[in-house]
Backbone as numpy.savetxt, mean C-alpha at the origin, in Angstrom:
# Nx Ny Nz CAx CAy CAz Cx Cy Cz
35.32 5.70 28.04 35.23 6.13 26.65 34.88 4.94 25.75
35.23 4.10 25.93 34.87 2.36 24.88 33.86 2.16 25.25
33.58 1.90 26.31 31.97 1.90 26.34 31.12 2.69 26.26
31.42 3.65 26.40 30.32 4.78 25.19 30.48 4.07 23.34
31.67 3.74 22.93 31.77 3.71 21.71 31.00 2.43 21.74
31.05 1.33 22.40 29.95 0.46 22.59 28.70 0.65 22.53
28.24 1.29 22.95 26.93 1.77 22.87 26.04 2.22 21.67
27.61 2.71 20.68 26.60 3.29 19.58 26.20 2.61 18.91
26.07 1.48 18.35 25.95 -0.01 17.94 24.98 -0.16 18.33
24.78 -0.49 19.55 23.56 -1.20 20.41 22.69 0.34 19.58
22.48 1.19 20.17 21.20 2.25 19.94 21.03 2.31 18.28
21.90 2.08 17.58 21.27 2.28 16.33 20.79 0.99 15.89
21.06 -0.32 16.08 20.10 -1.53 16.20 19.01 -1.65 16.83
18.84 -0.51 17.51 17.88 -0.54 18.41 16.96 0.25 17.70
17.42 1.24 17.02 16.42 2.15 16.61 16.19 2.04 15.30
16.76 0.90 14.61 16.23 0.41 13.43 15.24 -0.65 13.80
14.91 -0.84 14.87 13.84 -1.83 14.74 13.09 -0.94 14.76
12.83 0.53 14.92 12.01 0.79 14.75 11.19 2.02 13.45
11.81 0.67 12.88 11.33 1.67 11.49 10.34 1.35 10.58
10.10 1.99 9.65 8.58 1.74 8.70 9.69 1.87 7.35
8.88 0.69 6.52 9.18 0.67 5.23 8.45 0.32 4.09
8.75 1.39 3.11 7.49 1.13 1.84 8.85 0.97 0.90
7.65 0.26 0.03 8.37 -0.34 -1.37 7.36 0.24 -2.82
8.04 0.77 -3.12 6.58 1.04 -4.98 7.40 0.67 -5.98
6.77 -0.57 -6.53 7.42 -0.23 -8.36 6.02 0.04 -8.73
6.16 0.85 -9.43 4.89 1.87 -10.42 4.67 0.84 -11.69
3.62 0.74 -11.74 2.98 0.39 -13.40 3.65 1.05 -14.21
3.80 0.79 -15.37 3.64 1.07 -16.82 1.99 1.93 -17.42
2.59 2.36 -18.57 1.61 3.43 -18.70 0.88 1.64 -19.27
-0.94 2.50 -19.24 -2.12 1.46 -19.68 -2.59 2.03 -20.73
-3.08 0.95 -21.44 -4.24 1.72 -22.69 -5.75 1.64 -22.13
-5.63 1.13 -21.10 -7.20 0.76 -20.43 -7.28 2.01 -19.06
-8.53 2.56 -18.82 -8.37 3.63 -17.64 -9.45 2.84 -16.74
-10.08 1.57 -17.22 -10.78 1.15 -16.22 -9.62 -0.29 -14.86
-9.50 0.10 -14.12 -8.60 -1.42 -12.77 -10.22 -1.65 -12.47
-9.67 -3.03 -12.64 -10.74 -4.14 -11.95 -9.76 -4.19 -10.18
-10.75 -3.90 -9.38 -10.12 -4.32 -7.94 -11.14 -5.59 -7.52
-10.10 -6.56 -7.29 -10.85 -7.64 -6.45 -10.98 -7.62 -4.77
-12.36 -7.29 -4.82 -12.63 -7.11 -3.20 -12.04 -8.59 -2.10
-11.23 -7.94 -0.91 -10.69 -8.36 0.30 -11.74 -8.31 1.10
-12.23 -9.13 1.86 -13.48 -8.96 2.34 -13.07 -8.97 4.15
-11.76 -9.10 3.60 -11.14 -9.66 5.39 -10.17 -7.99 5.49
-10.45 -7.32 4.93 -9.71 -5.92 4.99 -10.68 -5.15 5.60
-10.58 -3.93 6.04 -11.87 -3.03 6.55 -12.04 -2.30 4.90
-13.35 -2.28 4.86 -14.36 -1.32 4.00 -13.84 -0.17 3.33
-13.24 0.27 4.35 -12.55 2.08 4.20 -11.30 1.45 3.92
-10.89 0.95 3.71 -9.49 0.82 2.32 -9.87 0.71 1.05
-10.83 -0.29 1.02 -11.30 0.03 -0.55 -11.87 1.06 -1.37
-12.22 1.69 -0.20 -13.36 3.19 -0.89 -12.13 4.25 -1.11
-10.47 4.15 -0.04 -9.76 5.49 -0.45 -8.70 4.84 -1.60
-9.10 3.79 -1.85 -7.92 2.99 -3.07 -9.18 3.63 -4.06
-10.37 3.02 -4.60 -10.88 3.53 -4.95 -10.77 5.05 -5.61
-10.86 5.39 -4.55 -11.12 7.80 -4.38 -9.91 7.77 -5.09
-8.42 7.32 -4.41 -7.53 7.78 -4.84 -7.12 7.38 -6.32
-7.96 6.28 -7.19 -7.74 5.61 -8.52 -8.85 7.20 -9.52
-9.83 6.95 -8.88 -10.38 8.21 -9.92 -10.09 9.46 -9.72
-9.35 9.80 -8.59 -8.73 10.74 -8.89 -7.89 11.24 -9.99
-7.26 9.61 -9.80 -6.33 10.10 -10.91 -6.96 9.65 -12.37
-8.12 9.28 -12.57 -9.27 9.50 -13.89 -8.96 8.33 -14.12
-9.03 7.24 -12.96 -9.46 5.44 -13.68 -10.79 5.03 -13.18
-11.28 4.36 -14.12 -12.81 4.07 -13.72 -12.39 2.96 -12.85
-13.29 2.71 -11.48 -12.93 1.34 -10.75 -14.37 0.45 -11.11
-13.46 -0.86 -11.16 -14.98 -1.98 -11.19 -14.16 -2.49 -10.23
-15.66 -2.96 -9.17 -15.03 -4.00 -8.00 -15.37 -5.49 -8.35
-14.77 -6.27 -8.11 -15.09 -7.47 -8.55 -14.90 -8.65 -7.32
-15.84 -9.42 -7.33 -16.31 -10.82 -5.89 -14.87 -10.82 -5.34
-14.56 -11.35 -4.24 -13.68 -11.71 -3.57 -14.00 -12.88 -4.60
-12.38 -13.70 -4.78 -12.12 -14.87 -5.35 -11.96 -14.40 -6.74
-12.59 -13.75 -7.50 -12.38 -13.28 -8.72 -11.15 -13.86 -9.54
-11.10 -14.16 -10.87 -9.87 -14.62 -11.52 -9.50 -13.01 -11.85
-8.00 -13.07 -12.45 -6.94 -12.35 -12.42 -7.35 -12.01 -13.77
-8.26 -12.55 -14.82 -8.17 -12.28 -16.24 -9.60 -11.60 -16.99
-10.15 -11.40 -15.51 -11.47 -10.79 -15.75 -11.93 -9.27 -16.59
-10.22 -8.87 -16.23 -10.28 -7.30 -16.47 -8.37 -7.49 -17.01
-8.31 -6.39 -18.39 -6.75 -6.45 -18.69 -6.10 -5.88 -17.50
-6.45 -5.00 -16.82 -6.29 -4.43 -15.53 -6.77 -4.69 -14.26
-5.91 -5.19 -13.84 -6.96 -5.97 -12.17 -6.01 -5.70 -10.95
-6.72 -5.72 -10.00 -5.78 -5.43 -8.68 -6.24 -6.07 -7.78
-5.02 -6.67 -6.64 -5.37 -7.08 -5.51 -5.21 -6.17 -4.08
-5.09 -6.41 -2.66 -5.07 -5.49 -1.90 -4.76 -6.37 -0.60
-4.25 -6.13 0.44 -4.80 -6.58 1.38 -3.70 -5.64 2.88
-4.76 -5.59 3.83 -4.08 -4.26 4.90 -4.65 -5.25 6.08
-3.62 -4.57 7.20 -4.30 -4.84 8.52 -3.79 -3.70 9.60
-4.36 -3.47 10.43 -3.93 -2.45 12.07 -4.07 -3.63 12.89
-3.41 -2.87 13.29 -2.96 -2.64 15.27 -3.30 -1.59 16.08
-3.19 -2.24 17.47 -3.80 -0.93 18.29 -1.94 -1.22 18.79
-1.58 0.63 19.40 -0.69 1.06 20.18 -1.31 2.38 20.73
-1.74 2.47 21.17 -1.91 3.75 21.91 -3.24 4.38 21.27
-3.63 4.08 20.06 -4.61 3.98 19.00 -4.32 3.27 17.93
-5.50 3.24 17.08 -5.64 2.15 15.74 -4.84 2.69 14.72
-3.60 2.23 14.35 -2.88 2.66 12.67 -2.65 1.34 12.01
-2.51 1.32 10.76 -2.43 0.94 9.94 -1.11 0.39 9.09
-1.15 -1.00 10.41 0.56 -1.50 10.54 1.14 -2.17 9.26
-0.35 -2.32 8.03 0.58 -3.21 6.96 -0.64 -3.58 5.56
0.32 -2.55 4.57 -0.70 -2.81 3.61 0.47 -3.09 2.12
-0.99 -3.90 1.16 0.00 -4.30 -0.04 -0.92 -4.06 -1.44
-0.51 -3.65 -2.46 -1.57 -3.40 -3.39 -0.53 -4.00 -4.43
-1.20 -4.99 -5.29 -0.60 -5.66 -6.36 -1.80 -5.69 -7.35
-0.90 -5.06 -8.75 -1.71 -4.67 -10.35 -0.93 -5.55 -11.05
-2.53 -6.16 -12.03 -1.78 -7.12 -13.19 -2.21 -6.33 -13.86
-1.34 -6.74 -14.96 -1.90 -6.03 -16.76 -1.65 -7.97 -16.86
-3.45 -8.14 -17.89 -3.44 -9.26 -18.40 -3.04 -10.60 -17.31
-2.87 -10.45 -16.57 -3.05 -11.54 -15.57 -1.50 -11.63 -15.04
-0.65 -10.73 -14.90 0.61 -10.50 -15.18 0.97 -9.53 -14.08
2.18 -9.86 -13.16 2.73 -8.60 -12.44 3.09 -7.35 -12.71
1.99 -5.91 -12.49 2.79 -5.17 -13.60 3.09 -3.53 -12.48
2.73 -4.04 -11.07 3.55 -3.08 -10.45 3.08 -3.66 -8.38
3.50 -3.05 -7.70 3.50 -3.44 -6.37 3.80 -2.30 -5.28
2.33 -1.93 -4.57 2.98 -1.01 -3.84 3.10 -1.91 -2.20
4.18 -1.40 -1.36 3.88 -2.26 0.10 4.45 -1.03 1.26
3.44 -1.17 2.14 3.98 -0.43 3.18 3.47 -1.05 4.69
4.86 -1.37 5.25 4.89 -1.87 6.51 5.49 -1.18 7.36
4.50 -0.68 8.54 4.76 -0.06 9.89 5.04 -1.30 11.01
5.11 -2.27 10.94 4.74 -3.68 11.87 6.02 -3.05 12.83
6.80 -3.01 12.38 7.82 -2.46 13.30 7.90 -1.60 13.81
7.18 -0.19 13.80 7.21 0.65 13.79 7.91 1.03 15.32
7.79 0.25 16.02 8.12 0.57 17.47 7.27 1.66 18.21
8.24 2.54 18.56 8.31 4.15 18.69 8.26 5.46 17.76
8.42 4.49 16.34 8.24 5.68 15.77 6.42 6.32 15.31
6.30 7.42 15.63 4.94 8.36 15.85 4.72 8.12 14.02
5.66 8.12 13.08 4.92 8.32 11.98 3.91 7.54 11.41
3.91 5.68 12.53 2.75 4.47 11.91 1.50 5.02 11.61
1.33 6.40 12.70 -0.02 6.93 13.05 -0.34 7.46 12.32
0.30 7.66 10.72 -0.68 8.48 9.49 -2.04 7.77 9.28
-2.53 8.75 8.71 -4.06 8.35 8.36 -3.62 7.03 7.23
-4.78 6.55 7.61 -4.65 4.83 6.54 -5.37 5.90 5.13
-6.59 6.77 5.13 -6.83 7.45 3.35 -5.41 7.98 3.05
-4.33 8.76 4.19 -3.21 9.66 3.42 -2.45 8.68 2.80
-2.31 7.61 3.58 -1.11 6.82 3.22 -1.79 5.90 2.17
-2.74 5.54 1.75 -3.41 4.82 0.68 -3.30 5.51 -0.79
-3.58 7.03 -0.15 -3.64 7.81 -1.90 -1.88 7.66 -2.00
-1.16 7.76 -0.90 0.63 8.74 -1.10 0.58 6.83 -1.85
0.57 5.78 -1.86 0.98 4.91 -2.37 0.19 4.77 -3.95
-1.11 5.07 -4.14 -1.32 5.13 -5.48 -1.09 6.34 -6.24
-0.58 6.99 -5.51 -0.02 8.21 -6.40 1.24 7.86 -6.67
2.23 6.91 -6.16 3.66 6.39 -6.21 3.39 5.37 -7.42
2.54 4.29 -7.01 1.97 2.99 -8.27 1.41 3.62 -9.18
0.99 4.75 -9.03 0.06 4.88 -10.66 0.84 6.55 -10.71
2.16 6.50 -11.36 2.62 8.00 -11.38 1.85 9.05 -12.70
1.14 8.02 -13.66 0.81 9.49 -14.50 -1.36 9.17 -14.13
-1.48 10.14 -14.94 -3.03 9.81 -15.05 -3.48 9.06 -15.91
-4.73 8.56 -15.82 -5.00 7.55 -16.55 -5.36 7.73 -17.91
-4.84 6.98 -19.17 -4.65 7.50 -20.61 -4.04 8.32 -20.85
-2.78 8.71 -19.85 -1.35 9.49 -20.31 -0.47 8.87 -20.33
């Protein structure tokens, strides 16, 4: 019987390694509907186009701007940067999207699967999980 009660310890340390965790603090409302995104050139292509999709969705104009770009180019600017892994197939073990207002921290979304272990959920689509985080960072529409 104690070593069963032993055990339960061990398996739930065990099965917290295998977990995924996101973080969002949301912007503040903007008076501007245009984000400057500064292109990651070391990211794949198709992150920027569903950060993108998912910004005018919600009715912000995107300007992309050079990799290297200063922070004060646009009152609204964003950075980005993601990477995968292969396990069994390609997901999308770790991404981070950081918005200035004015050259200024003014929200942060992050989501890390790196751990994911065993858990099946790393395997969301990198567009689902790109819009579910700018729909978290940018909660109203743009000029509301």
């Amino acid at each position: 019987m104690i070593s069963r009660l032993a055990c339960i310890p061990v398996a739930l340390f065990a099965l917290s390694g295998c977990a995924i965790h996101q973080n969002v603090k949301p912007v503040e409302r903007f008076d501007s509907k245009v984000v400057c995104i500064v292109d990651n050139p070391s990211v794949r292509a198709t992150f920027f186009d569903a950060y993108e999709r998912a910004l005018t969705n919600k009715g912000y104009e995107v300007k992309k701007l050079a990799s290297g770009a200063s922070l004060v180019e646009c009152p609204v600017t964003s950075t980005y940067t993601a990477t995968w892994r292969w396990d069994l197939a390609m997901y999308m073990a770790y991404a981070d999207i950081v918005v200035y207002k004015n050259a200024k921290p003014a929200g942060k979304a992050t989501y890390d699967a790196s751990r994911g272990g065993g858990n099946m959920g790393k395997f969301i689509g990198a567009e689902k999980k790109i819009t579910e985080l700018v729909d978290q960072l940018f909660p109203r529409l743009a000029g509301s």
